[in-house]
mmCIF file of C-alpha atoms in Angstrom:
data_model
loop_
_atom_site.group_PDB
_atom_site.id
_atom_site.type_symbol
_atom_site.label_atom_id
_atom_site.label_comp_id
_atom_site.label_asym_id
_atom_site.label_seq_id
_atom_site.Cartn_x
_atom_site.Cartn_y
_atom_site.Cartn_z
ATOM 1 C CA MET A 1 0.000 0.000 0.000
ATOM 2 C CA LYS A 2 1.274 3.474 -0.853
ATOM 3 C CA VAL A 3 0.242 6.422 1.277
ATOM 4 C CA ALA A 4 1.291 9.919 0.313
ATOM 5 C CA GLY A 5 2.546 12.486 2.772
ATOM 6 C CA ILE A 6 4.397 10.250 5.240
ATOM 7 C CA GLY A 7 7.445 12.509 5.138
ATOM 8 C CA ASP A 8 5.319 15.546 5.974
ATOM 9 C CA ALA A 9 3.418 14.036 8.882
ATOM 10 C CA THR A 10 4.304 15.001 12.415
ATOM 11 C CA MET A 11 3.543 12.125 14.705
ATOM 12 C CA CYS A 12 4.162 11.731 18.391
ATOM 13 C CA GLY A 13 6.000 9.070 20.426
ATOM 14 C CA MET A 14 6.616 5.472 19.550
ATOM 15 C CA PRO A 15 3.501 3.333 20.029
ATOM 16 C CA THR A 16 3.728 0.251 22.156
ATOM 17 C CA THR A 17 4.560 -2.656 19.906
ATOM 18 C CA THR A 18 5.321 -6.228 20.772
ATOM 19 C CA PRO A 19 7.640 -8.678 19.038
ATOM 20 C CA ASP A 20 4.457 -10.301 17.682
ATOM 21 C CA ASP A 21 3.425 -6.952 16.125
ATOM 22 C CA LEU A 22 6.747 -6.654 14.316
ATOM 23 C CA ARG A 23 6.679 -10.278 13.141
ATOM 24 C CA ALA A 24 3.122 -9.712 11.875
ATOM 25 C CA VAL A 25 4.171 -6.652 9.887
ATOM 26 C CA ALA A 26 7.135 -8.565 8.377
ATOM 27 C CA ARG A 27 4.714 -11.309 7.277
ATOM 28 C CA GLU A 28 2.288 -8.664 5.958
ATOM 29 C CA VAL A 29 5.061 -7.128 3.853
ATOM 30 C CA GLU A 30 6.059 -10.570 2.550
ATOM 31 C CA ASP A 31 2.423 -11.367 1.671
ATOM 32 C CA PHE A 32 2.062 -8.022 -0.119
ATOM 33 C CA VAL A 33 5.253 -8.507 -2.136
ATOM 34 C CA ALA A 34 4.419 -12.178 -2.814
ATOM 35 C CA SER A 35 1.155 -11.101 -4.427
ATOM 36 C CA GLY A 36 3.314 -9.689 -7.240
ATOM 37 C CA GLY A 37 5.125 -12.980 -7.786
ATOM 38 C CA TRP A 38 8.838 -13.636 -7.988
ATOM 39 C CA ASP A 39 11.640 -11.837 -9.826
ATOM 40 C CA GLN A 40 10.996 -8.394 -8.343
ATOM 41 C CA GLY A 41 13.422 -5.706 -7.305
ATOM 42 C CA PRO A 42 13.974 -4.677 -3.680
ATOM 43 C CA GLN A 43 11.020 -2.910 -2.055
ATOM 44 C CA LEU A 44 11.232 -0.552 0.891
ATOM 45 C CA PHE A 45 8.438 0.194 3.374
ATOM 46 C CA ALA A 46 8.057 2.857 6.049
ATOM 47 C CA LEU A 47 6.522 1.527 9.280
ATOM 48 C CA VAL A 48 4.176 4.045 10.842
ATOM 49 C CA PRO A 49 1.814 3.877 13.817
ATOM 50 C CA THR A 50 -1.590 2.889 12.454
ATOM 51 C CA ALA A 51 -3.583 5.129 14.805
ATOM 52 C CA GLU A 52 -1.493 8.164 13.916
ATOM 53 C CA LEU A 53 -1.685 7.375 10.203
ATOM 54 C CA LEU A 54 -5.476 7.181 10.420
ATOM 55 C CA ALA A 55 -5.592 10.438 12.391
ATOM 56 C CA LYS A 56 -3.616 12.175 9.609
ATOM 57 C CA GLN A 57 -5.421 10.413 6.753
ATOM 58 C CA PRO A 58 -8.929 9.416 7.924
ATOM 59 C CA GLU A 59 -9.893 8.468 4.357
ATOM 60 C CA LEU A 60 -7.865 5.283 4.911
ATOM 61 C CA ALA A 61 -10.348 4.029 7.530
ATOM 62 C CA GLY A 62 -11.674 0.660 6.440
ATOM 63 C CA THR A 63 -8.670 -0.019 4.186
ATOM 64 C CA LEU A 64 -6.188 -0.662 7.003
ATOM 65 C CA ASP A 65 -6.182 -3.122 9.875
ATOM 66 C CA GLU A 66 -7.132 -0.564 12.509
ATOM 67 C CA ASN A 67 -6.121 -2.986 15.282
ATOM 68 C CA ALA A 68 -2.526 -3.222 14.017
ATOM 69 C CA ALA A 69 0.022 -1.222 16.020
ATOM 70 C CA ILE A 70 2.032 -0.354 12.915
ATOM 71 C CA THR A 71 1.285 -0.219 9.206
ATOM 72 C CA PRO A 72 3.770 -0.744 6.366
ATOM 73 C CA VAL A 73 3.683 1.962 3.700
ATOM 74 C CA ALA A 74 5.309 1.167 0.343
ATOM 75 C CA GLN A 75 7.914 3.673 -0.804
ATOM 76 C CA ASP A 76 9.212 4.622 -4.229
ATOM 77 C CA ALA A 77 11.368 2.033 -5.977
ATOM 78 C CA LEU A 78 14.983 1.808 -4.907
ATOM 79 C CA PRO A 79 17.560 2.761 -7.550
ATOM 80 C CA ASP A 80 19.089 -0.002 -9.653
ATOM 81 C CA SER A 81 22.377 0.336 -7.825
ATOM 82 C CA ASP A 82 24.026 -1.527 -4.981
ATOM 83 C CA LEU A 83 21.485 -2.108 -2.196
ATOM 84 C CA ALA A 84 23.974 -1.176 0.539
ATOM 85 C CA ASP A 85 24.690 2.146 -1.183
ATOM 86 C CA ALA A 86 20.969 2.841 -1.625
ATOM 87 C CA LEU A 87 20.251 2.171 2.057
ATOM 88 C CA ALA A 88 23.228 4.269 3.153
ATOM 89 C CA GLY A 89 21.605 7.304 1.514
ATOM 90 C CA ILE A 90 18.243 6.967 3.283
ATOM 91 C CA VAL A 91 17.232 9.011 6.319
ATOM 92 C CA TRP A 92 13.694 8.686 7.642
ATOM 93 C CA PRO A 93 11.691 11.537 9.193
ATOM 94 C CA ASP A 94 10.545 11.222 12.803
ATOM 95 C CA ALA A 95 7.061 10.203 11.605
ATOM 96 C CA VAL A 96 8.524 6.882 10.499
ATOM 97 C CA HIS A 97 9.004 4.592 13.479
ATOM 98 C CA GLY A 98 10.599 1.758 11.554
ATOM 99 C CA CYS A 99 11.190 0.333 8.122
ATOM 100 C CA ALA A 100 11.112 -2.953 6.259
ATOM 101 C CA LEU A 101 12.874 -4.182 3.155
ATOM 102 C CA ALA A 102 11.854 -7.064 0.932
ATOM 103 C CA HIS A 103 14.364 -8.400 -1.567
ATOM 104 C CA GLU A 104 15.218 -11.601 -3.362
ATOM 105 C CA ILE A 105 18.403 -13.424 -2.479
ATOM 106 C CA LEU A 106 20.211 -16.691 -3.091
ATOM 107 C CA VAL A 107 20.620 -19.089 -0.188
ATOM 108 C CA LEU A 108 23.347 -21.709 -0.047
ATOM 109 C CA PRO A 109 23.818 -24.573 2.409
ATOM 110 C CA PRO A 110 26.418 -23.771 5.108
ATOM 111 C CA GLN A 111 29.002 -26.156 3.682
ATOM 112 C CA ALA A 112 28.799 -24.368 0.292
ATOM 113 C CA GLU A 113 29.302 -20.911 1.820
ATOM 114 C CA ALA A 114 32.725 -21.914 3.165
ATOM 115 C CA GLY A 115 34.033 -22.435 -0.372
ATOM 116 C CA LEU A 116 32.940 -19.077 -1.796
ATOM 117 C CA PRO A 117 35.623 -16.725 -3.111
ATOM 118 C CA ALA A 118 36.430 -13.452 -1.380
ATOM 119 C CA GLY A 119 34.992 -10.214 -2.707
ATOM 120 C CA THR A 120 31.392 -9.249 -3.299
ATOM 121 C CA GLU A 121 31.196 -9.746 -7.071
ATOM 122 C CA PRO A 122 33.127 -13.045 -7.236
ATOM 123 C CA MET A 123 31.014 -14.313 -4.308
ATOM 124 C CA ARG A 124 27.763 -13.329 -6.062
ATOM 125 C CA ARG A 125 28.801 -15.016 -9.314
ATOM 126 C CA ALA A 126 29.838 -18.208 -7.518
ATOM 127 C CA ALA A 127 26.580 -18.296 -5.532
ATOM 128 C CA ALA A 128 24.502 -17.732 -8.680
ATOM 129 C CA GLU A 129 26.231 -20.670 -10.379
ATOM 130 C CA HIS A 130 26.240 -23.027 -7.395
ATOM 131 C CA PRO A 131 24.166 -26.191 -8.009
ATOM 132 C CA GLU A 132 22.724 -26.183 -4.446
ATOM 133 C CA ARG A 133 21.529 -22.550 -4.495
ATOM 134 C CA ARG A 134 17.946 -21.747 -3.554
ATOM 135 C CA GLU A 135 16.114 -18.583 -4.433
ATOM 136 C CA ALA A 136 14.397 -16.819 -1.559
ATOM 137 C CA ARG A 137 12.671 -13.586 -0.608
ATOM 138 C CA MET A 138 13.972 -11.965 2.571
ATOM 139 C CA VAL A 139 11.931 -9.425 4.517
ATOM 140 C CA ALA A 140 13.657 -7.625 7.364
ATOM 141 C CA ALA A 141 11.733 -5.176 9.555
ATOM 142 C CA VAL A 142 13.160 -2.921 12.276
ATOM 143 C CA LEU A 143 11.930 -0.290 14.702
ATOM 144 C CA ARG A 144 13.777 2.684 16.142
ATOM 145 C CA ASP A 145 14.014 0.890 19.505
ATOM 146 C CA GLY A 146 16.286 -1.689 17.840
ATOM 147 C CA SER A 147 13.791 -4.541 17.660
ATOM 148 C CA SER A 148 13.761 -6.591 14.486
ATOM 149 C CA ALA A 149 11.975 -9.389 12.686
ATOM 150 C CA CYS A 150 12.874 -11.371 9.583
ATOM 151 C CA VAL A 151 10.864 -13.609 7.291
ATOM 152 C CA LEU A 152 12.418 -15.740 4.560
ATOM 153 C CA ARG A 153 10.344 -17.437 1.879
ATOM 154 C CA LEU A 154 12.213 -20.152 -0.015
ATOM 155 C CA ARG A 155 11.089 -20.445 -3.620
ATOM 156 C CA GLY A 156 9.939 -23.884 -4.665
ATOM 157 C CA GLU A 157 6.995 -26.134 -5.296
ATOM 158 C CA GLN A 158 5.779 -25.524 -1.763
ATOM 159 C CA ASP A 159 7.289 -22.202 -0.763
ATOM 160 C CA GLU A 160 8.717 -22.587 2.733
ATOM 161 C CA LEU A 161 8.465 -19.738 5.242
ATOM 162 C CA VAL A 162 11.166 -19.315 7.897
ATOM 163 C CA GLU A 163 10.949 -16.684 10.647
ATOM 164 C CA SER A 164 13.763 -15.530 12.917
ATOM 165 C CA PRO A 165 15.134 -12.132 13.943
ATOM 166 C CA ASP A 166 18.646 -13.488 13.303
ATOM 167 C CA LEU A 167 18.317 -14.314 9.594
ATOM 168 C CA ALA A 168 19.942 -11.143 8.241
ATOM 169 C CA PRO A 169 22.123 -9.366 10.833
ATOM 170 C CA ASN A 170 23.925 -7.176 8.262
ATOM 171 C CA LEU A 171 20.649 -6.094 6.681
ATOM 172 C CA ILE A 172 19.176 -5.372 10.126
ATOM 173 C CA ARG A 173 22.170 -3.133 10.933
ATOM 174 C CA ALA A 174 21.824 -1.324 7.591
ATOM 175 C CA LEU A 175 18.092 -0.716 8.120
ATOM 176 C CA LEU A 176 18.634 0.503 11.680
ATOM 177 C CA ALA A 177 21.236 2.947 10.390
ATOM 178 C CA THR A 178 18.561 4.570 8.192
ATOM 179 C CA LEU A 179 16.567 5.373 11.340
ATOM 180 C CA ARG A 180 19.353 7.200 13.162
ATOM 181 C CA PRO A 181 19.171 10.993 13.267
#
């Protein structure tokens, strides 16, 4: 869902959210992105308090889960450059209490990762050519208080869903950095 004016909103303190709330929003983002199928570019979402969003934009009543503590708001497409560089250039306004990123990755078994070459590009090429690679969609969600949630959907006949806050520590750090003043 795309909501205009998030950057202009002035919203008050961080709402009370639980780890379950953040996991639910990570799954919601994954479901939203999954509705578009596979082979998509990275997608960024602002996480805003639902009650405050509805107070600023009452026309959204009935279109949002009004019981949800936070609502993901889709942002403009990320540039076709390095994801780390794109995230390094993002600074969120105070109205945004967190963010989430969905992107497709390759997953290798642990024993295969040990044999990868050094360097980002050689590592990516080797992973893309590895016979045991699996395609997946990673969603990482973070809040300003440092809490995080991750959801990983493995592509296959029966897409598998894995949830753990520890799935993408580097991505979590990069997303948290976008929330610092």
